[in-house]
mmCIF file of C-alpha atoms in Angstrom:
data_model
loop_
_atom_site.group_PDB
_atom_site.id
_atom_site.type_symbol
_atom_site.label_atom_id
_atom_site.label_comp_id
_atom_site.label_asym_id
_atom_site.label_seq_id
_atom_site.Cartn_x
_atom_site.Cartn_y
_atom_site.Cartn_z
ATOM 1 C CA MET A 1423 0.231 0.209 -0.445
ATOM 2 C CA ARG A 1424 2.530 2.213 0.558
ATOM 3 C CA ARG A 1425 4.207 2.300 -2.520
ATOM 4 C CA ARG A 1426 1.360 2.122 -4.898
ATOM 5 C CA LEU A 1427 0.449 5.141 -2.484
ATOM 6 C CA VAL A 1428 3.984 6.844 -3.056
ATOM 7 C CA THR A 1429 3.735 6.403 -6.274
ATOM 8 C CA SER A 1430 0.473 7.639 -7.504
ATOM 9 C CA THR A 1431 2.024 10.646 -5.821
ATOM 10 C CA ALA A 1432 4.823 11.434 -7.390
ATOM 11 C CA ALA A 1433 3.013 10.097 -11.211
ATOM 12 C CA ILE A 1434 0.275 13.063 -10.018
ATOM 13 C CA ALA A 1435 2.713 15.364 -9.561
ATOM 14 C CA LEU A 1436 5.024 14.847 -11.947
ATOM 15 C CA ALA A 1437 2.507 15.092 -14.405
ATOM 16 C CA SER A 1438 0.700 18.145 -12.996
ATOM 17 C CA VAL A 1439 4.988 19.160 -13.905
ATOM 18 C CA ILE A 1440 5.443 18.338 -17.022
ATOM 19 C CA VAL A 1441 1.855 19.982 -17.975
ATOM 20 C CA LEU A 1442 2.421 22.883 -16.320
ATOM 21 C CA GLY A 1443 6.237 23.235 -16.608
ATOM 22 C CA VAL A 1444 6.591 22.500 -20.394
ATOM 23 C CA PRO A 1445 4.175 25.672 -21.298
ATOM 24 C CA LEU A 1446 5.666 28.111 -18.771
ATOM 25 C CA GLY A 1447 9.249 27.158 -20.564
ATOM 26 C CA LEU A 1448 8.773 27.388 -23.950
ATOM 27 C CA VAL A 1449 6.647 31.650 -22.907
ATOM 28 C CA GLU A 1450 9.553 31.898 -20.669
ATOM 29 C CA ALA A 1451 11.806 31.301 -23.946
ATOM 30 C CA ALA A 1452 9.819 33.603 -26.187
ATOM 31 C CA ARG A 1453 9.807 36.073 -23.874
ATOM 32 C CA VAL A 1454 13.721 36.082 -23.365
ATOM 33 C CA ARG A 1455 13.896 35.917 -26.844
ATOM 34 C CA THR A 1456 11.250 38.603 -27.138
ATOM 35 C CA ASP A 1457 13.335 41.156 -24.395
ATOM 36 C CA ALA A 1458 16.699 40.582 -26.281
ATOM 37 C CA THR A 1459 15.995 41.530 -29.645
ATOM 38 C CA ALA A 1460 13.870 44.565 -27.706
ATOM 39 C CA ARG A 1461 17.369 45.597 -26.543
ATOM 40 C CA LEU A 1462 18.732 45.512 -29.412
ATOM 41 C CA GLU A 1463 16.576 47.345 -31.057
ATOM 42 C CA ARG A 1464 16.493 50.830 -27.981
ATOM 43 C CA GLU A 1465 20.090 50.170 -28.316
ATOM 44 C CA ALA A 1466 20.448 50.008 -32.257
ATOM 45 C CA ASP A 1467 17.663 53.629 -31.912
ATOM 46 C CA ALA A 1468 20.144 55.165 -29.331
ATOM 47 C CA VAL A 1469 22.679 55.338 -32.141
ATOM 48 C CA ALA A 1470 20.475 56.485 -34.497
ATOM 49 C CA SER A 1471 19.508 58.939 -32.948
ATOM 50 C CA ALA A 1472 22.868 60.378 -31.837
ATOM 51 C CA ILE A 1473 24.117 60.190 -35.031
ATOM 52 C CA ASP A 1474 20.607 62.637 -36.107
ATOM 53 C CA ASP A 1475 22.226 65.220 -34.039
ATOM 54 C CA ARG A 1476 26.350 64.777 -35.010
ATOM 55 C CA LEU A 1477 25.706 65.211 -39.044
ATOM 56 C CA GLU A 1478 23.477 67.942 -38.282
ATOM 57 C CA ALA A 1479 25.541 69.392 -36.379
ATOM 58 C CA HIS A 1480 28.129 68.710 -39.056
ATOM 59 C CA GLN A 1481 30.428 67.161 -37.009
ATOM 60 C CA PRO A 1482 32.421 63.427 -37.816
ATOM 61 C CA LEU A 1483 31.172 60.342 -37.275
ATOM 62 C CA SER A 1484 34.128 58.396 -34.754
ATOM 63 C CA PRO A 1485 33.531 55.461 -33.253
ATOM 64 C CA THR A 1486 35.231 56.858 -29.746
ATOM 65 C CA ALA A 1487 32.033 59.226 -30.020
ATOM 66 C CA LEU A 1488 29.239 56.745 -31.145
ATOM 67 C CA ASP A 1489 30.858 53.809 -28.343
ATOM 68 C CA ARG A 1490 29.046 54.468 -24.860
ATOM 69 C CA PHE A 1491 25.961 53.888 -26.828
ATOM 70 C CA VAL A 1492 27.149 50.805 -27.729
ATOM 71 C CA ARG A 1493 26.864 47.847 -24.703
ATOM 72 C CA PRO A 1494 29.502 45.243 -24.163
ATOM 73 C CA GLY A 1495 30.019 42.885 -26.922
ATOM 74 C CA HIS A 1496 27.687 44.165 -29.289
ATOM 75 C CA ARG A 1497 28.526 46.261 -31.994
ATOM 76 C CA VAL A 1498 26.967 48.226 -34.727
ATOM 77 C CA VAL A 1499 27.446 49.401 -38.358
ATOM 78 C CA ILE A 1500 26.846 52.565 -39.477
ATOM 79 C CA THR A 1501 26.729 53.554 -43.567
ATOM 80 C CA THR A 1502 26.467 57.122 -44.243
ATOM 81 C CA PRO A 1503 24.985 58.961 -46.948
ATOM 82 C CA ALA A 1504 27.881 59.539 -48.327
ATOM 83 C CA GLY A 1505 28.687 55.749 -48.431
ATOM 84 C CA LYS A 1506 31.256 55.571 -45.789
ATOM 85 C CA ARG A 1507 31.401 53.099 -43.254
ATOM 86 C CA VAL A 1508 31.879 53.284 -39.664
ATOM 87 C CA THR A 1509 32.361 50.404 -37.101
ATOM 88 C CA VAL A 1510 31.715 50.644 -33.501
ATOM 89 C CA GLY A 1511 32.103 47.678 -31.143
ATOM 90 C CA GLU A 1512 34.875 44.792 -31.446
ATOM 91 C CA PRO A 1513 33.729 41.834 -34.244
ATOM 92 C CA LEU A 1514 31.967 39.228 -33.640
ATOM 93 C CA ASP A 1515 32.060 35.263 -34.392
ATOM 94 C CA GLY A 1516 29.303 32.509 -34.660
ATOM 95 C CA GLU A 1517 25.434 33.577 -34.915
ATOM 96 C CA LEU A 1518 24.640 36.593 -34.652
ATOM 97 C CA THR A 1519 20.990 38.919 -34.196
ATOM 98 C CA ARG A 1520 20.932 41.570 -36.312
ATOM 99 C CA VAL A 1521 18.379 44.674 -35.805
ATOM 100 C CA ARG A 1522 17.848 47.269 -38.188
ATOM 101 C CA SER A 1523 17.314 50.967 -38.119
ATOM 102 C CA GLY A 1524 17.105 54.501 -39.834
ATOM 103 C CA THR A 1525 17.487 57.989 -39.484
ATOM 104 C CA SER A 1526 16.710 61.285 -40.474
ATOM 105 C CA GLN A 1527 19.838 62.024 -42.692
ATOM 106 C CA ASN A 1528 19.417 58.655 -44.744
ATOM 107 C CA ALA A 1529 22.143 56.878 -42.438
ATOM 108 C CA THR A 1530 22.043 53.338 -42.075
ATOM 109 C CA VAL A 1531 22.303 51.283 -38.524
ATOM 110 C CA ILE A 1532 22.252 47.896 -37.917
ATOM 111 C CA ALA A 1533 23.366 47.187 -34.227
ATOM 112 C CA GLU A 1534 24.397 43.282 -34.461
ATOM 113 C CA ALA A 1535 24.991 41.018 -31.206
ATOM 114 C CA PRO A 1536 25.731 36.877 -30.584
ATOM 115 C CA ALA A 1537 22.849 34.685 -30.744
ATOM 116 C CA SER A 1538 23.872 32.957 -27.464
ATOM 117 C CA GLU A 1539 23.256 35.670 -25.420
ATOM 118 C CA ALA A 1540 19.454 34.978 -26.064
ATOM 119 C CA SER A 1541 19.681 31.398 -26.176
ATOM 120 C CA ASP A 1542 22.099 31.431 -22.639
ATOM 121 C CA ARG A 1543 19.332 33.341 -20.890
ATOM 122 C CA VAL A 1544 16.884 30.930 -22.388
ATOM 123 C CA ALA A 1545 18.788 27.848 -20.756
ATOM 124 C CA ARG A 1546 19.626 28.854 -17.736
ATOM 125 C CA ALA A 1547 15.164 30.024 -17.421
ATOM 126 C CA TRP A 1548 14.989 25.907 -18.943
ATOM 127 C CA LEU A 1549 17.401 25.000 -15.659
ATOM 128 C CA LEU A 1550 15.838 27.314 -13.442
ATOM 129 C CA ILE A 1551 12.275 25.566 -13.776
ATOM 130 C CA ALA A 1552 13.560 22.201 -14.114
ATOM 131 C CA ALA A 1553 15.367 22.769 -10.590
ATOM 132 C CA LEU A 1554 11.529 23.941 -9.309
ATOM 133 C CA ALA A 1555 9.926 20.496 -10.680
ATOM 134 C CA VAL A 1556 12.265 18.640 -9.110
ATOM 135 C CA GLY A 1557 11.976 20.305 -6.101
ATOM 136 C CA GLY A 1558 8.097 19.721 -6.470
ATOM 137 C CA VAL A 1559 8.126 16.423 -7.253
ATOM 138 C CA GLY A 1560 10.802 15.580 -4.389
ATOM 139 C CA ALA A 1561 8.820 17.231 -2.205
ATOM 140 C CA ALA A 1562 5.337 15.481 -3.097
ATOM 141 C CA VAL A 1563 7.159 12.055 -2.416
ATOM 142 C CA ALA A 1564 8.306 13.085 0.751
ATOM 143 C CA LEU A 1565 4.469 13.609 1.862
ATOM 144 C CA ALA A 1566 3.266 10.939 0.369
ATOM 145 C CA PHE A 1567 5.973 8.922 2.456
ATOM 146 C CA VAL A 1568 4.418 10.615 5.139
ATOM 147 C CA GLN A 1569 0.753 10.366 4.206
ATOM 148 C CA ALA A 1570 1.419 6.646 3.422
ATOM 149 C CA ARG A 1571 3.108 5.994 6.933
ATOM 150 C CA ARG A 1572 0.298 7.442 8.619
ATOM 151 C CA LEU A 1573 -2.687 5.711 6.512
ATOM 152 C CA ALA A 1574 -0.332 1.486 6.856
ATOM 153 C CA ARG A 1575 -0.070 1.942 10.151
ATOM 154 C CA PRO A 1576 -3.161 1.861 11.058
ATOM 155 C CA LEU A 1577 -4.564 -0.377 8.365
ATOM 156 C CA GLU A 1578 -0.893 -2.899 9.572
ATOM 157 C CA SER A 1579 -2.349 -1.959 13.302
ATOM 158 C CA LEU A 1580 -5.856 -3.559 12.465
ATOM 159 C CA ALA A 1581 -5.264 -6.320 10.328
ATOM 160 C CA SER A 1582 -2.329 -7.421 13.061
ATOM 161 C CA SER A 1583 -5.664 -7.394 16.009
ATOM 162 C CA SER A 1584 -7.851 -9.324 13.384
ATOM 163 C CA ALA A 1585 -4.887 -11.950 13.594
ATOM 164 C CA ARG A 1586 -4.563 -12.241 16.708
ATOM 165 C CA LEU A 1587 -8.181 -12.134 17.518
ATOM 166 C CA GLY A 1588 -9.050 -15.392 14.950
ATOM 167 C CA GLU A 1589 -6.017 -17.034 16.777
ATOM 168 C CA GLY A 1590 -8.160 -17.236 20.168
ATOM 169 C CA ASP A 1591 -6.947 -13.567 21.690
ATOM 170 C CA PHE A 1592 -10.273 -11.611 22.809
ATOM 171 C CA SER A 1593 -8.565 -9.278 24.418
ATOM 172 C CA THR A 1594 -6.221 -7.389 21.985
ATOM 173 C CA ARG A 1595 -7.250 -4.271 21.186
ATOM 174 C CA ALA A 1596 -7.245 -2.601 17.772
ATOM 175 C CA GLY A 1597 -6.441 1.418 19.816
ATOM 176 C CA ARG A 1598 -6.973 4.257 17.747
ATOM 177 C CA PHE A 1599 -5.424 6.425 15.079
ATOM 178 C CA SER A 1600 -7.248 9.662 15.328
ATOM 179 C CA ILE A 1601 -8.969 9.292 11.736
ATOM 180 C CA PRO A 1602 -12.498 8.985 12.151
ATOM 181 C CA GLU A 1603 -12.893 6.442 9.052
ATOM 182 C CA VAL A 1604 -10.200 3.670 10.191
ATOM 183 C CA ASP A 1605 -11.347 4.773 14.561
ATOM 184 C CA ALA A 1606 -14.691 3.819 13.448
ATOM 185 C CA LEU A 1607 -13.418 0.337 12.430
ATOM 186 C CA ALA A 1608 -11.171 -0.281 15.229
ATOM 187 C CA HIS A 1609 -13.992 0.240 17.676
ATOM 188 C CA ILE A 1610 -16.396 -2.172 15.476
ATOM 189 C CA LEU A 1611 -13.160 -4.707 16.128
ATOM 190 C CA ASP A 1612 -13.210 -3.761 19.584
ATOM 191 C CA ALA A 1613 -16.765 -4.175 20.050
ATOM 192 C CA SER A 1614 -17.658 -7.203 18.414
ATOM 193 C CA ALA A 1615 -13.858 -9.062 20.778
ATOM 194 C CA GLY A 1616 -15.633 -8.058 23.530
ATOM 195 C CA ARG A 1617 -19.139 -9.742 22.367
ATOM 196 C CA ILE A 1618 -16.962 -12.962 20.874
ATOM 197 C CA ALA A 1619 -15.055 -13.338 24.651
ATOM 198 C CA ARG A 1620 -18.249 -13.606 26.533
ATOM 199 C CA LEU A 1621 -19.869 -15.966 23.740
ATOM 200 C CA VAL A 1622 -17.056 -18.068 24.367
ATOM 201 C CA ALA A 1623 -16.445 -18.039 27.683
ATOM 202 C CA ARG A 1624 -20.379 -18.743 27.917
ATOM 203 C CA GLU A 1625 -20.186 -21.896 25.780
ATOM 204 C CA ARG A 1626 -17.157 -22.519 26.867
ATOM 205 C CA GLU A 1627 -18.940 -23.011 30.722
ATOM 206 C CA PHE A 1628 -22.371 -25.009 29.165
ATOM 207 C CA SER A 1629 -19.742 -27.609 27.842
ATOM 208 C CA ALA A 1630 -17.799 -28.196 30.874
ATOM 209 C CA ASN A 1631 -21.093 -27.972 32.818
ATOM 210 C CA VAL A 1632 -22.867 -30.245 30.800
ATOM 211 C CA SER A 1633 -19.702 -32.781 30.456
ATOM 212 C CA HIS A 1634 -19.304 -32.727 34.447
ATOM 213 C CA GLN A 1635 -23.176 -33.278 34.673
ATOM 214 C CA LEU A 1636 -23.133 -36.263 32.437
ATOM 215 C CA ARG A 1637 -20.311 -37.543 33.655
ATOM 216 C CA THR A 1638 -21.155 -37.974 37.016
ATOM 217 C CA PRO A 1639 -24.098 -40.465 37.110
ATOM 218 C CA LEU A 1640 -22.499 -42.186 34.231
ATOM 219 C CA THR A 1641 -19.729 -43.011 37.080
ATOM 220 C CA ALA A 1642 -22.102 -43.731 39.013
ATOM 221 C CA LEU A 1643 -23.763 -46.014 36.132
ATOM 222 C CA ARG A 1644 -20.778 -47.801 35.487
ATOM 223 C CA LEU A 1645 -19.565 -48.809 39.095
ATOM 224 C CA ARG A 1646 -23.661 -50.718 39.579
ATOM 225 C CA LEU A 1647 -22.475 -52.184 36.345
ATOM 226 C CA GLU A 1648 -19.876 -52.944 37.435
ATOM 227 C CA GLU A 1649 -21.399 -54.757 40.761
ATOM 228 C CA LEU A 1650 -23.589 -56.261 38.418
ATOM 229 C CA ALA A 1651 -21.391 -57.776 36.089
ATOM 230 C CA LEU A 1652 -19.692 -60.627 38.476
ATOM 231 C CA HIS A 1653 -23.409 -61.775 38.893
ATOM 232 C CA SER A 1654 -25.029 -61.377 35.399
ATOM 233 C CA ASP A 1655 -23.910 -60.699 32.051
ATOM 234 C CA ALA A 1656 -23.829 -56.822 31.944
ATOM 235 C CA ASP A 1657 -21.120 -56.845 29.274
ATOM 236 C CA ALA A 1658 -23.125 -55.276 26.730
ATOM 237 C CA ALA A 1659 -24.520 -52.552 28.982
ATOM 238 C CA LEU A 1660 -20.205 -51.498 29.512
ATOM 239 C CA GLY A 1661 -19.701 -51.011 26.364
ATOM 240 C CA GLU A 1662 -22.598 -48.590 25.419
ATOM 241 C CA VAL A 1663 -21.420 -46.840 28.662
ATOM 242 C CA ASP A 1664 -17.603 -46.360 27.423
ATOM 243 C CA ARG A 1665 -19.549 -45.283 24.259
ATOM 244 C CA LEU A 1666 -21.094 -42.780 25.659
ATOM 245 C CA GLU A 1667 -18.084 -41.220 27.787
ATOM 246 C CA THR A 1668 -16.776 -41.409 24.441
ATOM 247 C CA THR A 1669 -18.744 -39.627 22.627
ATOM 248 C CA ILE A 1670 -19.212 -37.078 25.644
ATOM 249 C CA ALA A 1671 -16.010 -36.633 25.629
ATOM 250 C CA GLY A 1672 -15.995 -35.600 21.951
ATOM 251 C CA LEU A 1673 -18.501 -33.581 21.370
ATOM 252 C CA ALA A 1674 -16.828 -31.775 24.755
ATOM 253 C CA GLY A 1675 -13.973 -30.940 23.351
ATOM 254 C CA TYR A 1676 -15.770 -30.237 19.592
ATOM 255 C CA ALA A 1677 -17.043 -27.560 21.832
ATOM 256 C CA ARG A 1678 -14.132 -26.252 23.173
ATOM 257 C CA GLU A 1679 -12.894 -26.859 18.897
ATOM 258 C CA ALA A 1680 -10.349 -28.638 20.383
ATOM 259 C CA SER A 1681 -11.274 -30.945 17.873
ATOM 260 C CA ALA A 1682 -12.322 -28.559 15.573
ATOM 261 C CA GLY A 1683 -10.049 -29.363 12.180
ATOM 262 C CA GLU A 1684 -9.508 -33.334 13.267
ATOM 263 C CA ALA A 1685 -12.032 -34.464 10.606
ATOM 264 C CA THR A 1686 -11.354 -37.663 9.937
ATOM 265 C CA GLY A 1687 -12.115 -40.317 7.030
ATOM 266 C CA PHE A 1688 -14.440 -42.789 7.766
ATOM 267 C CA ASP A 1689 -17.512 -44.800 6.258
ATOM 268 C CA LEU A 1690 -21.101 -43.231 7.021
ATOM 269 C CA ALA A 1691 -22.680 -46.484 6.079
ATOM 270 C CA ASP A 1692 -20.983 -47.977 8.687
ATOM 271 C CA LEU A 1693 -20.977 -45.148 11.597
ATOM 272 C CA SER A 1694 -25.226 -46.071 11.143
ATOM 273 C CA ARG A 1695 -25.149 -49.838 11.433
ATOM 274 C CA ARG A 1696 -23.052 -49.615 14.663
ATOM 275 C CA HIS A 1697 -25.268 -46.679 16.093
ATOM 276 C CA ALA A 1698 -28.510 -48.669 15.002
ATOM 277 C CA ASP A 1699 -27.520 -51.379 16.766
ATOM 278 C CA THR A 1700 -27.564 -49.873 19.712
ATOM 279 C CA TRP A 1701 -31.129 -48.100 19.172
ATOM 280 C CA LYS A 1702 -32.520 -51.153 17.571
ATOM 281 C CA VAL A 1703 -33.560 -52.516 21.601
ATOM 282 C CA LEU A 1704 -35.167 -50.018 22.520
ATOM 283 C CA PHE A 1705 -37.244 -50.161 19.596
ATOM 284 C CA GLN A 1706 -38.100 -53.738 20.481
ATOM 285 C CA ARG A 1707 -38.831 -52.608 24.013
ATOM 286 C CA ALA A 1708 -41.334 -50.415 21.906
ATOM 287 C CA GLY A 1709 -42.946 -52.608 19.778
ATOM 288 C CA ARG A 1710 -40.888 -51.431 16.888
ATOM 289 C CA SER A 1711 -38.571 -51.739 14.478
ATOM 290 C CA LEU A 1712 -35.144 -50.204 13.081
ATOM 291 C CA ASP A 1713 -33.816 -51.157 9.643
ATOM 292 C CA VAL A 1714 -30.222 -49.951 8.173
ATOM 293 C CA ASP A 1715 -30.407 -49.340 4.050
ATOM 294 C CA ALA A 1716 -26.854 -49.250 3.298
ATOM 295 C CA PRO A 1717 -25.821 -51.539 1.178
ATOM 296 C CA VAL A 1718 -22.573 -49.657 -0.358
ATOM 297 C CA ALA A 1719 -19.526 -48.034 1.970
ATOM 298 C CA VAL A 1720 -20.159 -44.430 1.866
ATOM 299 C CA GLY A 1721 -16.807 -42.657 2.592
ATOM 300 C CA VAL A 1722 -16.992 -39.179 3.874
ATOM 301 C CA THR A 1723 -14.880 -36.923 5.754
ATOM 302 C CA ALA A 1724 -16.071 -35.556 9.138
ATOM 303 C CA SER A 1725 -15.847 -35.535 12.789
ATOM 304 C CA ALA A 1726 -17.464 -38.809 13.824
ATOM 305 C CA ALA A 1727 -18.615 -38.109 16.805
ATOM 306 C CA ALA A 1728 -20.601 -34.559 15.398
ATOM 307 C CA LEU A 1729 -22.985 -36.884 12.782
ATOM 308 C CA GLY A 1730 -23.068 -40.188 14.965
ATOM 309 C CA GLN A 1731 -24.740 -37.377 17.622
ATOM 310 C CA VAL A 1732 -26.635 -36.406 14.550
ATOM 311 C CA LEU A 1733 -28.023 -39.089 13.960
ATOM 312 C CA ASP A 1734 -28.393 -40.371 18.333
ATOM 313 C CA VAL A 1735 -31.104 -37.008 18.177
ATOM 314 C CA LEU A 1736 -33.065 -38.669 14.965
ATOM 315 C CA LEU A 1737 -33.499 -41.774 15.805
ATOM 316 C CA ASP A 1738 -34.456 -40.362 19.507
ATOM 317 C CA ASN A 1739 -37.023 -38.365 17.924
ATOM 318 C CA ALA A 1740 -38.619 -41.103 15.571
ATOM 319 C CA LEU A 1741 -38.467 -43.624 18.474
ATOM 320 C CA HIS A 1742 -40.678 -40.467 21.002
ATOM 321 C CA HIS A 1743 -42.569 -38.687 18.796
ATOM 322 C CA GLY A 1744 -42.841 -41.311 15.913
ATOM 323 C CA SER A 1745 -44.369 -44.301 14.651
ATOM 324 C CA GLY A 1746 -44.444 -47.900 12.587
ATOM 325 C CA ARG A 1747 -41.500 -48.777 10.965
ATOM 326 C CA THR A 1748 -38.631 -46.572 10.838
ATOM 327 C CA VAL A 1749 -35.608 -46.799 8.090
ATOM 328 C CA VAL A 1750 -32.507 -45.376 8.007
ATOM 329 C CA SER A 1751 -31.005 -45.180 4.578
ATOM 330 C CA VAL A 1752 -27.165 -43.808 3.477
ATOM 331 C CA THR A 1753 -26.577 -42.937 -0.449
ATOM 332 C CA ASP A 1754 -23.617 -41.396 -2.389
ATOM 333 C CA ASP A 1755 -24.683 -40.145 -5.586
ATOM 334 C CA GLY A 1756 -21.173 -38.508 -6.877
ATOM 335 C CA ARG A 1757 -22.011 -35.555 -5.678
ATOM 336 C CA ARG A 1758 -22.801 -35.600 -2.320
ATOM 337 C CA ALA A 1759 -23.246 -38.445 0.949
ATOM 338 C CA ARG A 1760 -26.800 -38.762 2.396
ATOM 339 C CA MET A 1761 -28.254 -40.008 4.992
ATOM 340 C CA ALA A 1762 -31.969 -39.897 6.124
ATOM 341 C CA VAL A 1763 -34.203 -41.517 8.702
ATOM 342 C CA GLU A 1764 -37.956 -41.779 8.271
ATOM 343 C CA ASP A 1765 -40.925 -43.489 10.084
ATOM 344 C CA GLU A 1766 -44.117 -43.922 9.239
ATOM 345 C CA GLY A 1767 -45.967 -41.272 11.876
ATOM 346 C CA SER A 1768 -48.383 -38.893 11.375
ATOM 347 C CA GLY A 1769 -45.179 -36.245 10.728
ATOM 348 C CA VAL A 1770 -44.907 -33.062 11.177
ATOM 349 C CA ALA A 1771 -47.771 -29.696 11.248
ATOM 350 C CA PRO A 1772 -47.004 -27.824 8.298
ATOM 351 C CA GLU A 1773 -47.295 -24.337 10.667
ATOM 352 C CA ALA A 1774 -44.415 -26.322 12.769
ATOM 353 C CA ALA A 1775 -42.098 -27.562 10.276
ATOM 354 C CA ALA A 1776 -40.730 -23.767 9.944
ATOM 355 C CA GLN A 1777 -39.851 -23.835 13.133
ATOM 356 C CA ILE A 1778 -38.699 -27.439 14.232
ATOM 357 C CA PHE A 1779 -35.114 -26.726 14.135
ATOM 358 C CA GLU A 1780 -35.336 -23.576 15.847
ATOM 359 C CA ARG A 1781 -34.262 -23.821 19.468
ATOM 360 C CA GLY A 1782 -36.878 -24.725 21.914
ATOM 361 C CA SER A 1783 -40.065 -25.281 18.876
ATOM 362 C CA SER A 1784 -41.361 -28.607 19.278
ATOM 363 C CA ASP A 1785 -44.603 -29.652 18.641
ATOM 364 C CA HIS A 1786 -45.101 -32.664 20.632
ATOM 365 C CA GLY A 1787 -44.265 -31.645 23.808
ATOM 366 C CA GLY A 1788 -40.124 -32.158 23.797
ATOM 367 C CA THR A 1789 -37.676 -29.889 24.477
ATOM 368 C CA GLY A 1790 -36.794 -28.129 21.380
ATOM 369 C CA ILE A 1791 -33.046 -29.035 22.237
ATOM 370 C CA GLY A 1792 -31.846 -32.120 20.246
ATOM 371 C CA LEU A 1793 -32.963 -31.455 16.813
ATOM 372 C CA HIS A 1794 -31.902 -27.508 17.150
ATOM 373 C CA LEU A 1795 -28.631 -29.247 18.205
ATOM 374 C CA ALA A 1796 -28.185 -31.667 15.357
ATOM 375 C CA GLN A 1797 -29.062 -28.547 12.562
ATOM 376 C CA VAL A 1798 -25.891 -26.885 14.460
ATOM 377 C CA LEU A 1799 -22.997 -30.294 14.228
ATOM 378 C CA SER A 1800 -24.741 -30.589 10.605
ATOM 379 C CA THR A 1801 -23.634 -27.643 9.513
ATOM 380 C CA SER A 1802 -20.504 -27.683 11.057
ATOM 381 C CA GLU A 1803 -19.319 -29.984 9.172
ATOM 382 C CA GLY A 1804 -20.532 -28.194 6.453
ATOM 383 C CA GLY A 1805 -23.768 -30.250 5.574
ATOM 384 C CA ARG A 1806 -27.407 -29.377 5.656
ATOM 385 C CA LEU A 1807 -29.996 -31.472 7.429
ATOM 386 C CA VAL A 1808 -33.266 -30.446 6.354
ATOM 387 C CA LEU A 1809 -37.081 -31.739 7.070
ATOM 388 C CA ALA A 1810 -37.202 -33.705 3.708
ATOM 389 C CA ARG A 1811 -40.378 -34.937 3.828
ATOM 390 C CA ASN A 1812 -43.633 -33.647 6.853
ATOM 391 C CA ALA A 1813 -45.300 -36.405 6.364
ATOM 392 C CA PRO A 1814 -44.564 -39.538 6.913
ATOM 393 C CA PRO A 1815 -41.561 -37.509 8.350
ATOM 394 C CA CYS A 1816 -38.159 -38.189 6.939
ATOM 395 C CA PHE A 1817 -35.289 -35.857 8.195
ATOM 396 C CA GLU A 1818 -32.208 -35.759 5.585
ATOM 397 C CA LEU A 1819 -28.287 -35.061 6.202
ATOM 398 C CA THR A 1820 -26.799 -34.290 3.429
ATOM 399 C CA LEU A 1821 -22.420 -33.927 3.609
ATOM 400 C CA PRO A 1822 -20.336 -32.369 0.473
ATOM 401 C CA HIS A 1823 -18.848 -35.124 -1.410
ATOM 402 C CA ARG A 1824 -15.538 -35.353 0.376
ATOM 403 C CA PRO A 1825 -14.962 -38.618 -0.228
ATOM 404 C CA ALA A 1826 -12.386 -40.467 2.318
ATOM 405 C CA ARG A 1827 -10.288 -44.080 2.242
ATOM 406 C CA VAL A 1828 -12.589 -46.009 4.239
ATOM 407 C CA ALA A 1829 -10.346 -48.937 5.782
ATOM 408 C CA GLU A 1830 -11.443 -52.365 5.580
ATOM 409 C CA PRO A 1831 -12.639 -54.830 8.149
#
C-alpha cells in the first residue's frame, strides 16, 4: 500500500509538472528572445539618434563618440549617406542577431549581438524550471511517504489485531489513530472482540457444566454395572457406557474447538449400522422395528462424534414422536453423501415445519433442543440437515462429496 501510494503521488506530481512546466518554459523562452531583440532595437535607435545630432551639427562620426551607446560585446555598423562605413565595437563570430534602424539623414544603422546571449538566458530559464520541478516532485514524494505511513500504520495494526483475534486472543484491542474512518473500524473490531469473548466464555462454561453433569451419573452407573457384572452378563451395557463416555468427551472437545479441523475419513454406512444396533433394543421394547438400508460403503471426511450425535438425535426423535417402522438409509450420488431417517408416523404439522429446528421449538412437548443441536452440528461439518418430507416424516442430512479412504475391516 505504501509503495502504491508513493508511486501514484509521484506520478501525479510529475504529470502536473509536465503540464504546467513545459508551457511555462516555452513562454519564458519566447519572452527572453523577444526581450533580447527589443533591447537590441533600443540600442540601434539610440545610435541612430546620436548620428542625426552629429550629422546635423556637421560633426564627424567617430567610433569613440558613439561607443558609449553600444553595449559591451555588441557591434554597430553605420553607413553614411555618402557611403562611408563606420564600425563601433569589436568584430563578432558565430551566429548573430541583427536589428536595422534608420536616421533622418538617410544613414543606415545595423546593431549586432551574439545569438548565444538569448540562448544562454533561455537555457538558464529551463534549468530554473527543471530545478523547481524536481523540488516539487521531491516534496510531493516526501509528503506521500509521510501520508502513506500515517495511513498504512493503522491498517497494519487493524490487520494484526484481527489476526490475534482469529487466533483466540480476545483481549486484543485495536487502539485509536485520530482518523475517523479507521477509528470507526477499530471501535467495531473491539466491540466484536468483546462480544466474541463473552460468547466463547459462556459456551465453554456450558460445555464444562454439561460434561460434568453427564460424567457424574455415568461414573455411578459404571460402578453399579461393574457390581452387576460380578453376578450376571452386563458386558453389553458396559460397552454402551464406554461408547457414551467417548461420545461425551468428543462432543465436549468439539465444543471447545479442541478437535476442530481433526476430521477423519470413515464409512458413513458403518457408522449408521453401529448406532442403529444400539437403538434397536429400545425400538423393540416399544414394539417397533429399526432397519438400516446401506448396501455400499459411503466414505466421508468429518467428525464421527458429531455425525453420530446427529443420528442419535434423529433416532431419538423417531422413537419418541414417530410410529411404525423406522428406516435409516445411506446413499451417495457421486456429488454428496445422504443419510435419511424416516418412519411411519403422522409427521410434522405444516405450520410447525418452518420452526422445527429452532431452539425451544417442539410440537410434541419435547425440549426443542435436540433437533437444533443436530442442525448446528451438521452445519459445522459442512452438511445440511432438513425436513425432507412432512408426513410420513423424513429427515435428511447431506454432506459435500469429500470421499475418504475407508479402512478395510
